[in-house]
């Protein structure tokens, strides 16, 4: 009996890993882009797909956030000098009522950010976004700073009112959307936002993690 339960448990676990991996690896992008690596992020129904180019230290990413309504912003970013929300060099997408999606970069300078457009601490020569069947996809090319390949990253979603992004919830899904990603090895680790979750709780006005 014990053995059967263990086997069943293993089957259940491997099924969930396989279905996640399939969603990650078999997703068809509208532009037929193929990405060599994909990770399913642990919270907020998001996936990060990328091609890393060792010759010039750049990475082409597609951040895909599933099940996003038109009154929801999504964002993903690298925190180069720290972790969590403050300092996150972010890609932001805001769906328009007509189905198009506005995409831009925003360097998050504090908890009171309104995610205003700004340049990042590294170059982002390409950024655009689309919404397809409730998935918002941000496509971008990042020239990774200092030839680095491993970074703290954050991702988030929040409400849009009158076209402007508002503060996100502070539910566990919103507090646990931090981790590290290695664009060279494909390794990703969840969590690790030291200080991030403590600081969040102190200030309801902060917007990205
Ligand atoms: C980096 O190199 C790759 C492969 O050679 C190329 O496709 C890509 O356009 C380059 N990216 C940048 C930002 O120079
Ligand atoms: C959709 O709405 C946005 C924002 O109002 C506007 O900038 C854009 O031109 C519109 N696109 C189309 C295809 O109508
Ligand atoms: C909370 O956000 C407000 C408004 O942006 C800001 O003035 C304040 O310094 C923040 N407090 C903390 C503890 O970060």
PDB file of N, CA, C and O in Angstrom, residues 12 24 47-48 118 127 145 161-162 207:
ATOM      1  N   UNK A  12       2.224  11.704 -10.098  1.00  0.00           N
ATOM      2  CA  UNK A  12       1.572  13.018 -10.067  1.00  0.00           C
ATOM      3  C   UNK A  12       2.601  14.131 -10.218  1.00  0.00           C
ATOM      4  O   UNK A  12       2.425  15.060 -10.988  1.00  0.00           O
ATOM      5  N   UNK A  24       5.974  25.361 -21.537  1.00  0.00           N
ATOM      6  CA  UNK A  24       7.147  26.197 -21.744  1.00  0.00           C
ATOM      7  C   UNK A  24       7.748  25.937 -23.123  1.00  0.00           C
ATOM      8  O   UNK A  24       8.002  26.855 -23.890  1.00  0.00           O
ATOM      9  N   UNK A  47       6.115  32.613 -17.795  1.00  0.00           N
ATOM     10  CA  UNK A  47       7.205  31.841 -18.372  1.00  0.00           C
ATOM     11  C   UNK A  47       8.220  32.808 -18.958  1.00  0.00           C
ATOM     12  O   UNK A  47       7.848  33.846 -19.497  1.00  0.00           O
ATOM     13  N   UNK A  48       9.495  32.437 -18.861  1.00  0.00           N
ATOM     14  CA  UNK A  48      10.548  33.255 -19.458  1.00  0.00           C
ATOM     15  C   UNK A  48      11.280  32.403 -20.493  1.00  0.00           C
ATOM     16  O   UNK A  48      11.817  31.338 -20.171  1.00  0.00           O
ATOM     17  N   UNK A 118      11.502  55.033 -18.533  1.00  0.00           N
ATOM     18  CA  UNK A 118      12.846  55.589 -18.389  1.00  0.00           C
ATOM     19  C   UNK A 118      13.819  54.620 -19.024  1.00  0.00           C
ATOM     20  O   UNK A 118      13.473  53.471 -19.291  1.00  0.00           O
ATOM     21  N   UNK A 127      12.212  46.374 -27.859  1.00  0.00           N
ATOM     22  CA  UNK A 127      11.148  45.991 -26.921  1.00  0.00           C
ATOM     23  C   UNK A 127       9.805  46.200 -27.603  1.00  0.00           C
ATOM     24  O   UNK A 127       9.570  47.228 -28.246  1.00  0.00           O
ATOM     25  N   UNK A 145      24.630  43.618 -18.708  1.00  0.00           N
ATOM     26  CA  UNK A 145      25.696  44.484 -18.193  1.00  0.00           C
ATOM     27  C   UNK A 145      26.938  43.699 -17.788  1.00  0.00           C
ATOM     28  O   UNK A 145      26.828  42.587 -17.236  1.00  0.00           O
ATOM     29  N   UNK A 161      -5.526  51.730 -14.276  1.00  0.00           N
ATOM     30  CA  UNK A 161      -6.735  52.557 -14.330  1.00  0.00           C
ATOM     31  C   UNK A 161      -6.425  53.838 -15.089  1.00  0.00           C
ATOM     32  O   UNK A 161      -5.370  54.447 -14.875  1.00  0.00           O
ATOM     33  N   UNK A 162      -7.317  54.186 -16.000  1.00  0.00           N
ATOM     34  CA  UNK A 162      -7.117  55.309 -16.912  1.00  0.00           C
ATOM     35  C   UNK A 162      -5.764  55.235 -17.620  1.00  0.00           C
ATOM     36  O   UNK A 162      -5.072  56.239 -17.777  1.00  0.00           O
ATOM     37  N   UNK A 207       4.972  49.268  -5.961  1.00  0.00           N
ATOM     38  CA  UNK A 207       4.227  48.824  -7.119  1.00  0.00           C
ATOM     39  C   UNK A 207       4.795  47.561  -7.754  1.00  0.00           C
ATOM     40  O   UNK A 207       4.062  46.746  -8.294  1.00  0.00           O
TER      41      UNK A 207
END
